[in-house]
């Protein structure tokens, strides 16, 4: 079974679900207030960053109780941490974001390089607002200063986790919880 590769569950499926509901309520409240001030405003655009954010995004959007649209971007970082800052856009947004409220949804913010690149690219297109929601945050690993507005859970810096969208070598994304792999399932990187 897939779970046999897991040494320890860090965040259970139940805890993920509870936190996703809370984040959805907070996001709905924040953007609902903004819509009241400007009734002509276009609906919130939620942008999921592929591939990792897919399960989180799918659950989070169903916990958001306001008008919204969603779209996806796919990015890849070169190397294995040796060349930070080299982030490539594999798939861009389908829609324009000028004067729109945009909420980026990420699986995890680690060094911050990926997010910094995405933020720089999107803010140049003139959105009305640009915020970030991440399921997981490793603030102590940060190499660049990026603002994260909504955080699901903070992780200790030395923990490498898989599941609920997060991968090790593209595997284990389909686990319904967030956990740590047994050492024998981790090849030398
Ligand atoms: P960055 O260092 O903030 O640019 O994060 C780059 C990417 O590293 C994330 O989008 C994840 O794909 C990956 N990553 C960072 N920490 C973890 C982890 O603990 N598990 C799985 N992927 C991770
Ligand atoms: Mg990854």
XYZ file of N, CA and C and ligand atoms in Angstrom:
591
model
N 0.833 -1.198 0.000
C 0.000 0.000 0.000
C 0.871 1.252 0.000
N 0.294 2.304 -0.564
C 1.054 3.552 -0.692
C 1.503 4.104 0.665
N 0.644 3.974 1.664
C 0.976 4.532 2.987
C 2.142 3.802 3.650
N 2.498 2.626 3.140
C 3.627 1.895 3.720
C 4.939 2.654 3.535
N 4.959 3.606 2.611
C 6.166 4.408 2.399
C 6.274 5.555 3.403
N 5.232 5.732 4.209
C 5.177 6.895 5.101
C 5.676 6.554 6.500
N 6.605 7.364 6.987
C 7.132 7.163 8.335
C 6.213 7.796 9.373
N 5.691 8.988 9.009
C 4.912 9.745 9.998
C 3.933 10.674 9.282
N 2.700 10.665 9.746
C 1.719 11.626 9.239
C 1.948 12.946 9.972
N 2.157 14.018 9.219
C 2.421 15.329 9.829
C 1.114 16.117 9.971
N 0.283 16.067 8.917
C -1.030 16.726 8.972
C -2.059 15.736 8.425
N -2.984 15.337 9.268
C -3.979 14.333 8.855
C -4.955 14.928 7.845
N -5.644 14.051 7.140
C -6.649 14.497 6.167
C -7.731 15.328 6.857
N -8.062 14.952 8.096
C -9.096 15.689 8.848
C -8.612 17.096 9.189
N -7.353 17.191 9.613
C -6.805 18.514 9.953
C -6.689 19.395 8.713
N -6.304 18.796 7.583
C -6.254 19.551 6.327
C -7.644 20.087 6.001
N -8.647 19.205 6.086
C -10.018 19.597 5.727
C -10.526 20.730 6.619
N -10.230 20.629 7.913
C -10.684 21.662 8.861
C -10.025 23.014 8.528
N -8.729 22.971 8.271
C -7.999 24.215 7.993
C -8.434 24.826 6.653
N -8.710 23.953 5.670
C -9.165 24.449 4.367
C -10.498 25.176 4.524
N -11.385 24.630 5.351
C -12.672 25.301 5.604
C -12.450 26.670 6.235
N -11.533 26.744 7.202
C -11.248 28.029 7.863
C -10.693 29.042 6.869
N -9.752 28.592 6.048
C -9.159 29.499 5.053
C -10.225 29.987 4.080
N -11.104 29.088 3.650
C -12.180 29.451 2.732
C -13.088 30.512 3.334
N -13.397 30.359 4.627
C -14.255 31.335 5.309
C -13.560 32.692 5.397
N -12.283 32.675 5.744
C -11.526 33.929 5.877
C -11.431 34.653 4.530
N -11.101 33.893 3.496
C -10.967 34.475 2.149
C -12.313 35.042 1.693
N -13.383 34.289 1.896
C -14.724 34.761 1.500
C -15.051 36.071 2.196
N -14.771 36.123 3.492
C -15.073 37.316 4.287
C -14.270 38.511 3.768
N -12.968 38.312 3.558
C -12.095 39.415 3.134
C -12.531 39.981 1.785
N -12.825 39.122 0.826
C -13.151 39.609 -0.518
C -14.615 40.063 -0.617
N -15.462 39.519 0.238
C -16.854 39.976 0.278
C -16.899 41.430 0.723
N -16.074 41.774 1.712
C -15.992 43.157 2.187
C -15.547 44.081 1.057
N -14.560 43.624 0.270
C -14.075 44.426 -0.853
C -15.147 44.636 -1.904
N -15.947 43.597 -2.144
C -17.006 43.678 -3.160
C -18.113 44.642 -2.737
N -18.328 44.734 -1.409
C -19.359 45.658 -0.901
C -18.989 47.103 -1.216
N -17.675 47.393 -1.095
C -17.214 48.768 -1.335
C -17.325 49.138 -2.807
N -17.178 48.151 -3.687
C -17.200 48.426 -5.125
C -18.029 47.345 -5.827
N -19.332 47.552 -5.927
C -20.232 46.514 -6.470
C -19.953 46.178 -7.942
N -19.260 47.083 -8.641
C -18.996 46.817 -10.066
C -17.750 45.953 -10.282
N -17.082 45.643 -9.173
C -15.838 44.884 -9.242
C -16.059 43.493 -9.844
N -15.101 43.028 -10.651
C -15.234 41.686 -11.221
C -14.922 40.629 -10.169
N -15.454 39.427 -10.357
C -15.244 38.382 -9.343
C -13.764 38.062 -9.131
N -13.482 37.576 -7.942
C -12.134 37.120 -7.583
C -11.638 36.080 -8.588
N -10.368 36.189 -8.962
C -9.741 35.170 -9.807
C -8.743 34.384 -8.961
N -9.000 33.108 -8.796
C -8.114 32.245 -8.017
C -7.192 31.511 -8.982
N -5.892 31.640 -8.768
C -4.894 31.072 -9.678
C -4.122 29.960 -8.973
N -4.349 28.731 -9.395
C -3.641 27.586 -8.823
C -2.322 27.357 -9.543
N -1.278 27.081 -8.766
C 0.039 26.821 -9.352
C 0.234 25.300 -9.456
N 0.266 24.829 -10.695
C 0.415 23.394 -10.955
C 1.865 22.958 -10.750
N 2.118 21.692 -10.387
C 1.047 20.735 -10.213
C 0.588 20.648 -8.759
N 1.475 21.064 -7.863
C 1.291 20.770 -6.440
C 0.017 21.294 -5.817
N -0.491 22.427 -6.306
C -1.628 23.060 -5.639
C -2.974 22.447 -6.026
N -2.954 21.481 -6.944
C -4.226 20.996 -7.487
C -5.203 20.462 -6.428
N -4.808 19.536 -5.548
C -5.781 19.048 -4.560
C -6.238 20.146 -3.589
N -5.289 20.969 -3.143
C -5.607 22.071 -2.232
C -6.584 23.041 -2.890
N -6.274 23.402 -4.110
C -7.115 24.314 -4.882
C -8.535 23.760 -5.030
N -8.628 22.468 -5.348
C -9.939 21.841 -5.567
C -10.787 21.911 -4.298
N -10.164 21.684 -3.155
C -10.910 21.739 -1.891
C -11.164 23.177 -1.461
N -10.148 24.028 -1.600
C -10.277 25.421 -1.138
C -11.382 26.158 -1.895
N -11.449 25.972 -3.198
C -12.438 26.750 -3.956
C -13.867 26.374 -3.558
N -14.057 25.128 -3.113
C -15.392 24.729 -2.684
C -15.700 25.202 -1.270
N -14.667 25.747 -0.599
C -14.888 26.367 0.716
C -15.007 27.881 0.590
N -14.899 28.396 -0.631
C -15.022 29.834 -0.869
C -16.462 30.129 -1.294
N -17.105 31.010 -0.542
C -18.544 31.248 -0.729
C -18.806 32.654 -1.288
N -18.107 33.000 -2.357
C -18.370 34.243 -3.089
C -18.205 33.917 -4.579
N -18.628 34.832 -5.445
C -18.403 34.623 -6.869
C -16.914 34.587 -7.143
N -16.464 33.612 -7.901
C -15.040 33.534 -8.249
C -14.867 32.776 -9.565
N -13.725 33.012 -10.196
C -13.317 32.203 -11.340
C -11.990 31.562 -10.966
N -11.602 30.511 -11.686
C -10.249 30.017 -11.442
C -9.518 29.717 -12.732
N -8.204 29.757 -12.616
C -7.313 29.505 -13.733
C -6.046 28.864 -13.161
N -5.181 28.381 -14.044
C -3.960 27.719 -13.570
C -2.721 28.263 -14.261
N -1.613 28.207 -13.538
C -0.290 28.429 -14.124
C 0.557 27.211 -13.772
N 1.471 26.876 -14.670
C 2.429 25.817 -14.337
C 3.828 26.396 -14.419
N 4.624 26.160 -13.395
C 6.004 26.635 -13.379
C 6.929 25.484 -13.024
N 8.167 25.606 -13.416
C 9.142 24.606 -12.988
C 10.409 25.322 -12.570
N 11.011 24.828 -11.504
C 12.299 25.379 -11.097
C 13.379 24.423 -11.571
N 14.407 24.971 -12.166
C 15.517 24.146 -12.649
C 16.363 23.653 -11.500
N 17.061 22.569 -11.732
C 18.020 22.061 -10.761
C 17.323 21.593 -9.494
N 18.130 21.208 -8.497
C 17.533 20.785 -7.238
C 17.993 21.721 -6.128
N 17.617 22.962 -6.300
C 17.977 23.933 -5.275
C 19.336 24.572 -5.513
N 20.057 24.090 -6.528
C 21.400 24.623 -6.761
C 21.369 25.933 -7.541
N 20.325 26.124 -8.332
C 20.243 27.358 -9.102
C 18.924 28.073 -8.832
N 18.770 28.583 -7.601
C 17.517 29.235 -7.262
C 17.310 30.475 -8.125
N 16.088 30.811 -8.352
C 15.817 31.999 -9.152
C 15.541 31.643 -10.586
N 15.965 30.466 -11.011
C 15.674 30.029 -12.376
C 14.337 29.331 -12.398
N 13.316 30.115 -12.656
C 11.966 29.582 -12.671
C 11.402 29.808 -14.071
N 10.821 28.770 -14.629
C 10.312 28.858 -15.989
C 8.790 28.695 -15.990
N 8.116 29.518 -16.759
C 6.659 29.376 -16.880
C 6.356 28.365 -17.979
N 5.719 27.261 -17.614
C 5.372 26.201 -18.566
C 3.983 26.426 -19.145
N 3.099 26.990 -18.319
C 1.753 27.314 -18.779
C 1.351 28.630 -18.144
N 0.976 29.579 -18.985
C 0.558 30.882 -18.457
C -0.969 30.898 -18.292
N -1.457 31.970 -17.687
C -2.899 32.114 -17.500
C -3.605 32.233 -18.849
N -4.853 31.798 -18.897
C -5.656 31.961 -20.110
C -6.237 33.372 -20.191
N -6.432 33.994 -19.022
C -7.165 35.267 -19.006
C -6.273 36.421 -18.566
N -6.705 37.630 -18.927
C -6.014 38.845 -18.492
C -6.379 39.131 -17.041
N -5.471 39.759 -16.290
C -5.743 39.997 -14.872
C -5.737 41.485 -14.516
N -5.622 42.353 -15.528
C -5.617 43.797 -15.276
C -6.847 44.222 -14.484
N -6.618 44.970 -13.403
C -7.675 45.530 -12.533
C -8.516 44.457 -11.834
N -8.032 43.236 -11.797
C -8.788 42.184 -11.105
C -8.137 41.817 -9.780
N -8.954 41.306 -8.863
C -8.426 40.747 -7.617
C -7.947 39.332 -7.909
N -6.676 39.087 -7.620
C -6.071 37.788 -7.934
C -5.552 37.142 -6.653
N -5.910 35.888 -6.467
C -5.417 35.121 -5.320
C -4.648 33.911 -5.841
N -3.356 33.891 -5.572
C -2.511 32.764 -5.982
C -2.607 31.659 -4.937
N -2.775 30.433 -5.394
C -2.832 29.287 -4.484
C -1.641 28.377 -4.733
N -0.833 28.196 -3.698
C 0.396 27.392 -3.757
C 0.304 26.211 -2.803
N 1.071 25.158 -3.096
C 1.135 24.045 -2.155
C 2.068 24.368 -0.982
N 3.252 24.915 -1.318
C 4.239 25.174 -0.262
C 5.144 26.331 -0.678
N 5.481 27.178 0.279
C 6.484 28.211 0.037
C 7.707 27.849 0.876
N 8.817 27.632 0.165
C 10.041 27.150 0.803
C 11.066 28.292 0.776
N 11.967 28.308 -0.197
C 12.924 29.425 -0.297
C 12.216 30.713 -0.718
N 11.111 30.583 -1.421
C 10.360 31.753 -1.886
C 10.666 32.138 -3.316
N 11.652 31.491 -3.940
C 12.046 31.876 -5.308
C 10.921 31.683 -6.320
N 10.241 30.541 -6.236
C 9.155 30.272 -7.179
C 8.079 31.350 -7.070
N 7.668 31.609 -5.853
C 6.598 32.582 -5.627
C 7.037 33.992 -6.033
N 8.271 34.343 -5.730
C 8.759 35.675 -6.094
C 8.680 35.889 -7.609
N 9.045 34.861 -8.347
C 9.007 34.933 -9.809
C 7.563 35.105 -10.306
N 6.663 34.330 -9.742
C 5.251 34.403 -10.139
C 4.676 35.776 -9.798
N 4.980 36.252 -8.582
C 4.461 37.557 -8.139
C 4.967 38.682 -9.031
N 6.260 38.628 -9.377
C 6.826 39.680 -10.226
C 6.132 39.698 -11.583
N 5.945 38.512 -12.159
C 5.315 38.409 -13.473
C 3.874 38.897 -13.463
N 3.128 38.509 -12.431
C 1.702 38.858 -12.399
C 1.477 40.308 -11.991
N 2.300 40.834 -11.079
C 2.064 42.218 -10.648
C 2.344 43.198 -11.782
N 3.208 42.802 -12.728
C 3.496 43.659 -13.888
C 2.281 43.805 -14.801
N 1.291 42.918 -14.640
C 0.093 42.983 -15.492
C -1.007 43.854 -14.892
N -0.707 44.482 -13.764
C -1.618 45.470 -13.203
C -2.904 44.958 -12.580
N -2.832 43.905 -11.736
C -4.045 43.474 -11.042
C -4.473 44.512 -10.002
N -5.764 44.515 -9.653
C -6.245 45.418 -8.596
C -5.614 45.033 -7.268
N -5.492 43.719 -7.037
C -4.817 43.225 -5.838
C -4.242 41.856 -6.155
N -3.199 41.503 -5.410
C -2.514 40.233 -5.648
C -2.140 39.656 -4.292
N -2.815 38.568 -3.925
C -2.522 37.938 -2.641
C -2.143 36.481 -2.853
N -1.608 35.881 -1.783
C -1.120 34.506 -1.864
C -1.712 33.674 -0.734
N -2.181 32.491 -1.091
C -2.629 31.511 -0.097
C -1.816 30.247 -0.304
N -1.116 29.798 0.730
C -0.356 28.550 0.614
C -0.798 27.572 1.685
N -0.873 26.308 1.310
C -1.230 25.294 2.301
C -0.136 25.204 3.361
N 1.125 25.161 2.899
C 2.256 24.956 3.811
C 3.278 26.070 3.659
N 3.935 26.392 4.754
C 4.945 27.451 4.744
C 6.154 26.985 5.555
N 7.340 27.189 4.959
C 8.586 26.940 5.703
C 9.314 28.279 5.834
N 8.859 29.156 6.707
C 9.397 30.530 6.767
C 10.889 30.584 7.089
N 11.392 29.593 7.810
C 12.809 29.625 8.204
C 13.747 29.264 7.059
N 13.188 28.789 5.950
C 13.999 28.442 4.776
C 14.042 29.584 3.766
N 13.375 30.671 4.060
C 13.212 31.746 3.083
C 14.550 32.373 2.677
N 14.742 32.524 1.364
C 15.929 33.203 0.829
C 15.568 34.550 0.239
N 14.316 34.720 -0.157
C 13.850 36.014 -0.658
C 12.582 36.388 0.107
N 12.363 37.682 0.229
C 11.260 38.177 1.033
C 9.976 38.208 0.205
N 9.085 37.272 0.444
C 7.791 37.280 -0.248
C 6.681 37.317 0.793
N 5.637 38.071 0.478
C 4.531 38.179 1.425
C 3.503 37.083 1.154
N 3.172 36.331 2.187
C 2.147 35.298 2.073
C 0.976 35.723 2.956
N -0.207 35.817 2.365
C -1.347 36.389 3.080
C -2.133 35.357 3.877
N -2.250 34.157 3.337
C -3.005 33.093 4.006
C -2.146 31.839 4.066
N -1.943 31.319 5.276
C -1.101 30.135 5.465
C -1.908 29.044 6.159
N -1.874 27.840 5.585
C -2.552 26.712 6.216
C -1.813 26.244 7.448
N -0.573 25.819 7.249
C 0.248 25.291 8.333
C 1.695 25.720 8.141
N 2.379 26.022 9.257
C 3.809 26.315 9.221
C 4.565 25.024 9.540
N 5.580 24.722 8.724
C 6.384 23.510 8.931
C 7.774 23.883 9.423
N 8.403 22.999 10.226
C 9.806 23.211 10.564
C 10.674 23.076 9.317
N 11.804 23.778 9.298
C 12.587 23.900 8.065
C 13.193 22.584 7.579
N 13.441 21.643 8.490
C 14.160 20.431 8.091
C 13.231 19.303 7.647
N 11.947 19.598 7.504
C 10.985 18.556 7.172
C 10.684 18.560 5.684
N 10.888 17.427 4.998
C 10.458 17.305 3.609
C 9.212 16.432 3.585
N 8.119 16.998 3.120
C 6.839 16.300 3.209
C 6.281 15.954 1.828
N 5.433 14.951 1.804
C 4.736 14.555 0.571
C 3.253 14.390 0.874
N 2.464 14.329 -0.188
C 1.036 14.077 -0.052
C 0.201 15.325 -0.261
N -1.090 15.124 -0.548
C -2.034 16.220 -0.781
C -1.461 17.197 -1.810
N -0.883 16.645 -2.872
C -0.330 17.456 -3.959
C 1.179 17.567 -3.954
N 1.790 17.398 -2.789
C 3.252 17.530 -2.710
C 3.919 16.223 -3.102
N 5.007 16.354 -3.882
C 5.631 15.156 -4.435
C 7.040 14.947 -3.938
N 7.468 13.688 -4.059
C 8.889 13.375 -4.081
C 9.119 12.676 -5.417
N 9.927 13.266 -6.307
C 10.163 12.728 -7.649
C 8.848 12.425 -8.366
N 7.895 13.344 -8.256
C 6.581 13.265 -8.911
C 5.632 12.241 -8.291
N 6.086 11.537 -7.255
C 5.238 10.510 -6.636
C 4.635 10.995 -5.323
N 3.656 10.276 -4.857
C 2.988 10.477 -3.550
C 2.076 11.691 -3.491
N 1.837 12.352 -4.631
C 0.931 13.513 -4.614
C -0.487 13.107 -4.214
N -0.851 11.848 -4.476
C -2.223 11.392 -4.270
C -2.515 10.910 -2.861
N -1.557 10.990 -1.946
C -1.878 10.674 -0.551
C -2.855 11.720 -0.016
N -3.842 11.305 0.764
C -4.842 12.286 1.241
C -4.386 13.104 2.444
N -3.181 12.853 2.940
C -2.647 13.596 4.094
C -1.241 14.082 3.751
N -0.641 14.844 4.653
C 0.733 15.311 4.465
C 1.623 14.538 5.438
N 2.671 13.908 4.900
C 3.519 13.091 5.759
C 4.965 13.063 5.305
N 5.780 12.365 6.100
C 7.209 12.236 5.816
C 7.491 10.816 5.335
N 8.309 10.689 4.300
C 8.657 9.376 3.759
C 9.636 8.643 4.663
N 9.532 7.316 4.669
C 10.563 6.503 5.314
C 11.874 6.682 4.559
N 13.007 6.700 5.257
C 14.299 6.955 4.597
C 14.572 5.990 3.442
N 14.128 4.750 3.561
C 14.423 3.769 2.499
C 13.657 4.056 1.206
N 12.708 4.997 1.251
C 11.972 5.384 0.036
C 12.537 6.661 -0.580
N 13.582 7.207 0.055
C 14.209 8.425 -0.455
C 15.571 8.070 -1.025
N 15.716 8.238 -2.339
C 17.010 8.011 -2.979
C 17.932 9.184 -2.683
N 19.216 8.955 -2.790
C 20.180 10.062 -2.664
C 19.875 11.100 -3.713
N 19.798 12.359 -3.291
C 19.479 13.401 -4.262
C 20.698 14.233 -4.562
P 10.574 27.473 -3.333
O 11.869 27.019 -2.722
O 9.789 28.339 -2.364
O 10.792 28.131 -4.660
O 9.689 26.175 -3.566
C 9.878 25.435 -4.742
C 9.146 24.132 -4.722
O 9.882 23.234 -3.915
C 7.751 24.049 -4.175
O 6.746 24.535 -5.036
C 7.646 22.539 -4.023
O 7.340 21.937 -5.274
C 9.052 22.161 -3.612
N 9.144 21.852 -2.173
C 9.668 22.590 -1.192
N 9.576 21.976 -0.007
C 8.944 20.803 -0.256
C 8.536 19.687 0.555
O 8.698 19.636 1.790
N 7.924 18.656 -0.092
C 7.676 18.655 -1.436
N 8.028 19.663 -2.237
C 8.672 20.731 -1.654
Mg 7.519 19.981 -6.536
